[in-house]
Structure formats: structure tokens, C-alpha cells
Amino acid sequence: AQSVTQPDIHITVSEGASLELRCNYSYGATPYLFWYVQSPGQGLQLLLKYFSGDTLVQGIKGFEAEFKRSQSSFNLRKPSVHWSDAAEYFCAVTNGGATNKLIFGTGTLLAVQP
Amino acid sequence: DAGVTQSPTHLIKTRGQQVTLRCSPKSGHDTVSWYQQALGQGPQFIFQYYEEEERQRGNFPDRFSGHQFPNYSSELNVNALLLGDSALYLCASSSVVDTQYFGPGTRLTVL
């Protein structure tokens, strides 16, 4: 069965520091991978997605993620964090197509220190 | 171009009651998926509708049912509410050429 693991429940970084959020997935074939961000009390906003091709994908708000098949990972990175990036981040996987059901990790809550 | 919209924003019900949540998809999208997000958890897939039919279903009891209308909007119905049904209910729309975009959610509280 497909699954997603986000090992870090809570991360605190200083404003301007770099960020890496970890995501590991379990899936037999090539997965479709996503990162979503959720501000308090809000819905989910799509940051970026990987379907195929270049394993380094660029997203909105200066985020990027790298797909590493050998490590079953899809980590999210940002070179310089802004206070407005404080939110919860979810990694998700689906199979077979962009419209299929998403399997989410439990999320990583990001706090940004001034 | 409006994104995914959901109504109502918040809802308070008591155990045993029934509730209906509504979702309008993003323009150009024909598929609607529903997710339940309990506090402190990631969203869990409930079911998906396409061409007015339930196409996929997650591990939720039959108390959870849905409907899709010809204009692609959708409803989620939950019967015989339990305390454990308290959650944020998210609707996502998509199409064969576009990935899932989420609405702001409906916060359901069951007392």
C-alpha cells in the first residue's frame, strides 16, 4: 500500500535561513508527488508537483523539491525562509494520474523565528 | 476565475444528526474529491466523483455519501453523526489535464 512519511512533526528556523523538509514515500511504481502548504484554518495550496522528467522541480514562493528514486524521497527546500512561510506543509503521493486519490503524510509544522 | 469554493464555512451539529456540505469546482474541472482532515492529521481521502458517478472510495463507512451534479458541483452527506466526525472537510477539484486544487474547507463540529 502507498504511504507517505514526514519524519519531522515540527521544525523551527530563523528568518533568512535555509529550509529542508523531508518526505519519504512507499510505492512500487513511479509515483506522482506533491507538496501542499496549509495556513491555519485554511485549505491546501499546491506548492509544486513531480510527474516525470527533471527530478528537480520548481514551485511557487521560491520552493523547490528533488525526487530521488533511490532514496524514495521528495524533500522540499527553500534557500531563504521568510516569516510568511510559517505554516504546515504536507507531502502527498498518488498513482496513475493527477486526478487519482492523494495519500498524505501527517505534515510538518514550520515556525519561523525573527 | 474563481477557484474551488465550499459552503458553509463552519457548521455545528449534534450527535445523530445529518449534514450536507457543498463544493463548486474550479472552472474547467470535472472531477471532485472529498477529504477529511482531523485535527493534527493529514487529509484522508473519502471519495471522488466524475461524470456524476462515484469513481473511487476511501476507507469510510456508508454513512458518508455524495453526489455530483451536471454542472460538476458536488455534495458530501454524512448521516448519524458521531463525535469523531468533527473535522475539516476539504473538497478538491481536478481534470484529466490538471491536478487537484483544494477549497478552503468546511469546519464541522459535532457536539
CSV table of C-alpha atoms in Angstrom, one decimal:
chain,number,residue,atom,x,y,z
A,1,ALA,CA,0.0,0.0,0.0
A,2,GLN,CA,1.1,3.5,-0.7
A,3,SER,CA,2.2,5.6,2.2
A,4,VAL,CA,4.0,8.9,2.9
A,5,THR,CA,6.2,9.6,5.9
A,6,GLN,CA,7.2,13.1,7.1
A,7,PRO,CA,9.7,12.4,9.9
A,8,ASP,CA,9.7,15.9,11.3
A,9,ILE,CA,6.5,16.9,13.1
A,10,HIS,CA,7.7,20.4,14.0
A,11,ILE,CA,10.6,22.5,12.7
A,12,THR,CA,11.8,26.0,13.7
A,13,VAL,CA,14.1,28.0,11.6
A,14,SER,CA,15.3,31.6,11.7
A,15,GLU,CA,14.2,34.1,9.1
A,16,GLY,CA,16.7,34.1,6.2
A,17,ALA,CA,18.0,30.6,7.0
A,18,SER,CA,17.7,27.7,4.5
A,19,LEU,CA,15.0,25.1,4.9
A,20,GLU,CA,14.6,21.4,4.0
A,21,LEU,CA,11.5,19.4,4.9
A,22,ARG,CA,11.8,15.7,4.5
A,23,CYS,CA,9.3,13.3,2.8
A,24,ASN,CA,9.7,9.6,2.1
A,25,TYR,CA,7.1,7.6,0.2
A,26,SER,CA,6.4,4.0,-0.3
A,27,TYR,CA,5.1,3.0,-3.7
A,28,GLY,CA,6.0,0.3,-6.2
A,29,ALA,CA,5.9,2.2,-9.4
A,30,THR,CA,6.8,5.7,-10.3
A,31,PRO,CA,4.7,8.0,-8.1
A,32,TYR,CA,3.2,11.3,-8.7
A,33,LEU,CA,4.4,13.5,-5.9
A,34,PHE,CA,3.1,16.8,-4.5
A,35,TRP,CA,3.8,19.3,-1.8
A,36,TYR,CA,1.0,21.4,-0.4
A,37,VAL,CA,1.0,24.2,2.2
A,38,GLN,CA,-1.8,25.0,4.7
A,39,SER,CA,-2.0,28.2,6.7
A,40,PRO,CA,-4.0,28.0,10.0
A,41,GLY,CA,-7.7,27.3,9.4
A,42,GLN,CA,-7.2,27.4,5.6
A,43,GLY,CA,-7.4,24.9,2.7
A,44,LEU,CA,-4.4,23.4,1.0
A,45,GLN,CA,-2.3,25.3,-1.6
A,46,LEU,CA,-0.3,23.4,-4.2
A,47,LEU,CA,3.4,24.4,-4.0
A,48,LEU,CA,4.8,22.0,-6.6
A,49,LYS,CA,4.4,18.6,-8.2
A,50,TYR,CA,6.5,15.9,-9.8
A,51,PHE,CA,5.2,13.6,-12.5
A,52,SER,CA,8.2,12.7,-14.6
A,53,GLY,CA,11.3,14.2,-16.3
A,54,ASP,CA,13.7,16.5,-14.5
A,55,THR,CA,14.0,15.4,-10.9
A,56,LEU,CA,14.4,18.9,-9.6
A,57,VAL,CA,11.1,20.8,-9.7
A,58,GLN,CA,10.5,24.4,-9.1
A,59,GLY,CA,7.4,25.7,-7.4
A,60,ILE,CA,5.7,28.8,-6.2
A,61,LYS,CA,7.0,31.1,-3.4
A,62,GLY,CA,10.7,30.1,-4.2
A,63,PHE,CA,10.3,26.5,-3.2
A,64,GLU,CA,11.9,23.6,-4.9
A,65,ALA,CA,11.9,19.8,-4.4
A,66,GLU,CA,14.1,17.0,-5.6
A,67,PHE,CA,12.9,13.5,-6.5
A,68,LYS,CA,15.4,10.8,-5.5
A,69,ARG,CA,14.1,7.4,-6.6
A,70,SER,CA,17.0,5.5,-4.9
A,71,GLN,CA,16.0,7.0,-1.5
A,72,SER,CA,12.3,7.1,-2.1
A,73,SER,CA,12.4,10.8,-1.1
A,74,PHE,CA,10.9,14.0,-2.3
A,75,ASN,CA,12.4,16.7,0.0
A,76,LEU,CA,11.2,20.3,-0.1
A,77,ARG,CA,13.8,23.1,0.1
A,78,LYS,CA,13.9,26.9,0.2
A,79,PRO,CA,17.2,28.8,0.3
A,80,SER,CA,16.0,31.7,2.4
A,81,VAL,CA,12.9,31.5,4.6
A,82,HIS,CA,10.5,34.4,5.1
A,83,TRP,CA,8.3,34.9,8.2
A,84,SER,CA,5.2,34.4,5.9
A,85,ASP,CA,6.4,30.8,5.2
A,86,ALA,CA,5.2,29.7,8.7
A,87,ALA,CA,2.6,27.1,8.0
A,88,GLU,CA,2.0,23.4,7.9
A,89,TYR,CA,3.5,21.5,4.9
A,90,PHE,CA,2.1,18.3,3.5
A,91,CYS,CA,3.7,15.8,1.2
A,92,ALA,CA,1.4,13.7,-0.9
A,93,VAL,CA,1.6,10.8,-3.4
A,94,THR,CA,-0.8,9.4,-5.9
A,95,ASN,CA,-0.6,6.7,-8.6
A,96,GLY,CA,-1.6,6.6,-12.2
A,97,GLY,CA,-2.7,10.1,-12.7
A,98,ALA,CA,-3.1,13.7,-11.5
A,99,THR,CA,-6.7,13.1,-10.6
A,100,ASN,CA,-6.3,10.0,-8.5
A,101,LYS,CA,-6.7,10.0,-4.7
A,102,LEU,CA,-3.9,11.6,-2.8
A,103,ILE,CA,-2.2,9.9,0.1
A,104,PHE,CA,-0.9,12.5,2.5
A,105,GLY,CA,1.8,12.5,5.2
A,106,THR,CA,1.0,13.8,8.7
A,107,GLY,CA,2.5,17.1,7.9
A,108,THR,CA,5.4,19.3,9.2
A,109,LEU,CA,4.6,22.4,11.1
A,110,LEU,CA,7.1,25.2,10.3
A,111,ALA,CA,7.8,28.0,12.7
A,112,VAL,CA,9.9,31.0,11.7
A,113,GLN,CA,11.9,32.9,14.3
A,114,PRO,CA,12.6,36.6,13.6
B,1,ASP,CA,-11.6,32.9,-12.4
B,2,ALA,CA,-12.9,31.5,-9.1
B,3,GLY,CA,-11.1,28.7,-7.5
B,4,VAL,CA,-12.8,25.9,-5.6
B,5,THR,CA,-15.5,27.1,-3.3
B,6,GLN,CA,-17.1,25.4,-0.3
B,7,SER,CA,-20.1,26.1,1.9
B,8,PRO,CA,-20.8,26.6,4.6
B,9,THR,CA,-17.5,27.7,6.3
B,10,HIS,CA,-18.4,26.4,9.7
B,11,LEU,CA,-21.1,24.1,11.0
B,12,ILE,CA,-22.1,22.8,14.4
B,13,LYS,CA,-24.3,19.7,14.7
B,14,THR,CA,-25.2,17.3,17.5
B,15,ARG,CA,-24.7,13.5,17.5
B,16,GLY,CA,-27.1,11.6,15.4
B,17,GLN,CA,-27.9,14.5,13.1
B,18,GLN,CA,-27.3,14.6,9.4
B,19,VAL,CA,-25.2,17.2,7.5
B,20,THR,CA,-24.7,18.2,3.9
B,21,LEU,CA,-21.6,20.1,2.7
B,22,ARG,CA,-21.3,21.7,-0.8
B,23,CYS,CA,-18.5,22.2,-3.2
B,24,SER,CA,-18.2,24.1,-6.5
B,25,PRO,CA,-15.1,23.1,-8.6
B,26,LYS,CA,-12.6,25.3,-10.3
B,27,SER,CA,-13.6,26.4,-13.8
B,28,GLY,CA,-12.7,23.7,-16.3
B,29,HIS,CA,-12.5,20.9,-13.8
B,30,ASP,CA,-14.9,18.0,-14.0
B,31,THR,CA,-13.7,15.8,-11.1
B,32,VAL,CA,-14.4,16.4,-7.4
B,33,SER,CA,-12.7,14.6,-4.5
B,34,TRP,CA,-13.6,14.9,-0.8
B,35,TYR,CA,-11.1,14.6,2.1
B,36,GLN,CA,-11.5,14.6,5.9
B,37,GLN,CA,-8.8,16.3,7.9
B,38,ALA,CA,-8.9,15.6,11.7
B,39,LEU,CA,-7.0,18.0,14.0
B,40,GLY,CA,-3.3,17.5,13.7
B,41,GLN,CA,-3.5,15.0,10.9
B,42,GLY,CA,-3.1,14.9,7.1
B,43,PRO,CA,-6.2,14.8,4.9
B,44,GLN,CA,-7.8,11.4,4.4
B,45,PHE,CA,-9.5,10.6,1.1
B,46,ILE,CA,-13.2,9.9,1.4
B,47,PHE,CA,-14.3,9.5,-2.3
B,48,GLN,CA,-14.2,11.0,-5.7
B,49,TYR,CA,-16.9,11.8,-8.3
B,50,TYR,CA,-16.6,12.0,-12.0
B,51,GLU,CA,-19.5,12.2,-14.5
B,52,GLU,CA,-21.9,12.1,-11.6
B,53,GLU,CA,-20.6,8.7,-10.5
B,54,GLU,CA,-18.5,7.7,-7.5
B,55,ARG,CA,-15.3,6.6,-9.1
B,56,GLN,CA,-13.0,5.9,-6.1
B,57,ARG,CA,-13.7,5.5,-2.4
B,58,GLY,CA,-11.5,5.5,0.7
B,59,ASN,CA,-12.0,3.6,3.9
B,60,PHE,CA,-15.1,5.4,5.2
B,61,PRO,CA,-18.4,3.9,6.3
B,62,ASP,CA,-21.6,4.1,4.3
B,63,ARG,CA,-22.7,7.0,6.5
B,64,PHE,CA,-20.6,9.1,4.2
B,65,SER,CA,-22.3,9.6,0.8
B,66,GLY,CA,-22.0,12.0,-2.0
B,67,HIS,CA,-23.5,13.3,-5.2
B,68,GLN,CA,-22.2,15.2,-8.3
B,69,PHE,CA,-24.5,17.4,-10.3
B,70,PRO,CA,-24.4,18.0,-14.1
B,71,ASN,CA,-22.6,21.3,-13.5
B,72,TYR,CA,-19.8,19.3,-11.7
B,73,SER,CA,-20.6,20.7,-8.3
B,74,SER,CA,-20.8,18.2,-5.5
B,75,GLU,CA,-22.3,17.5,-2.1
B,76,LEU,CA,-21.0,15.4,0.8
B,77,ASN,CA,-23.6,13.9,3.1
B,78,VAL,CA,-22.9,12.4,6.5
B,79,ASN,CA,-25.7,10.6,8.4
B,80,ALA,CA,-25.9,9.6,12.1
B,81,LEU,CA,-23.1,12.0,13.1
B,82,LEU,CA,-20.5,10.8,15.6
B,83,LEU,CA,-18.2,12.9,17.8
B,84,GLY,CA,-15.4,11.5,15.7
B,85,ASP,CA,-16.7,13.1,12.6
B,86,SER,CA,-15.6,16.5,13.8
B,87,ALA,CA,-13.0,17.6,11.3
B,88,LEU,CA,-12.2,20.0,8.4
B,89,TYR,CA,-13.8,18.7,5.3
B,90,LEU,CA,-11.9,19.6,2.1
B,91,CYS,CA,-13.0,19.5,-1.4
B,92,ALA,CA,-10.6,19.3,-4.3
B,93,SER,CA,-11.3,19.6,-8.0
B,94,SER,CA,-9.3,18.4,-10.9
B,95,SER,CA,-9.4,17.4,-14.5
B,96,VAL,CA,-7.5,14.9,-16.7
B,97,VAL,CA,-5.1,17.7,-17.7
B,98,ASP,CA,-4.9,19.5,-14.3
B,99,THR,CA,-4.0,18.4,-10.8
B,100,GLN,CA,-6.1,18.7,-7.6
B,101,TYR,CA,-6.8,22.1,-6.2
B,102,PHE,CA,-8.4,22.5,-2.8
B,103,GLY,CA,-11.1,24.7,-1.5
B,104,PRO,CA,-10.9,26.4,1.9
B,105,GLY,CA,-12.8,23.7,3.7
B,106,THR,CA,-15.8,23.3,5.9
B,107,ARG,CA,-15.1,23.0,9.7
B,108,LEU,CA,-17.7,20.6,11.2
B,109,THR,CA,-18.1,20.3,14.9
B,110,VAL,CA,-20.2,17.6,16.4
B,111,LEU,CA,-21.4,18.0,19.9
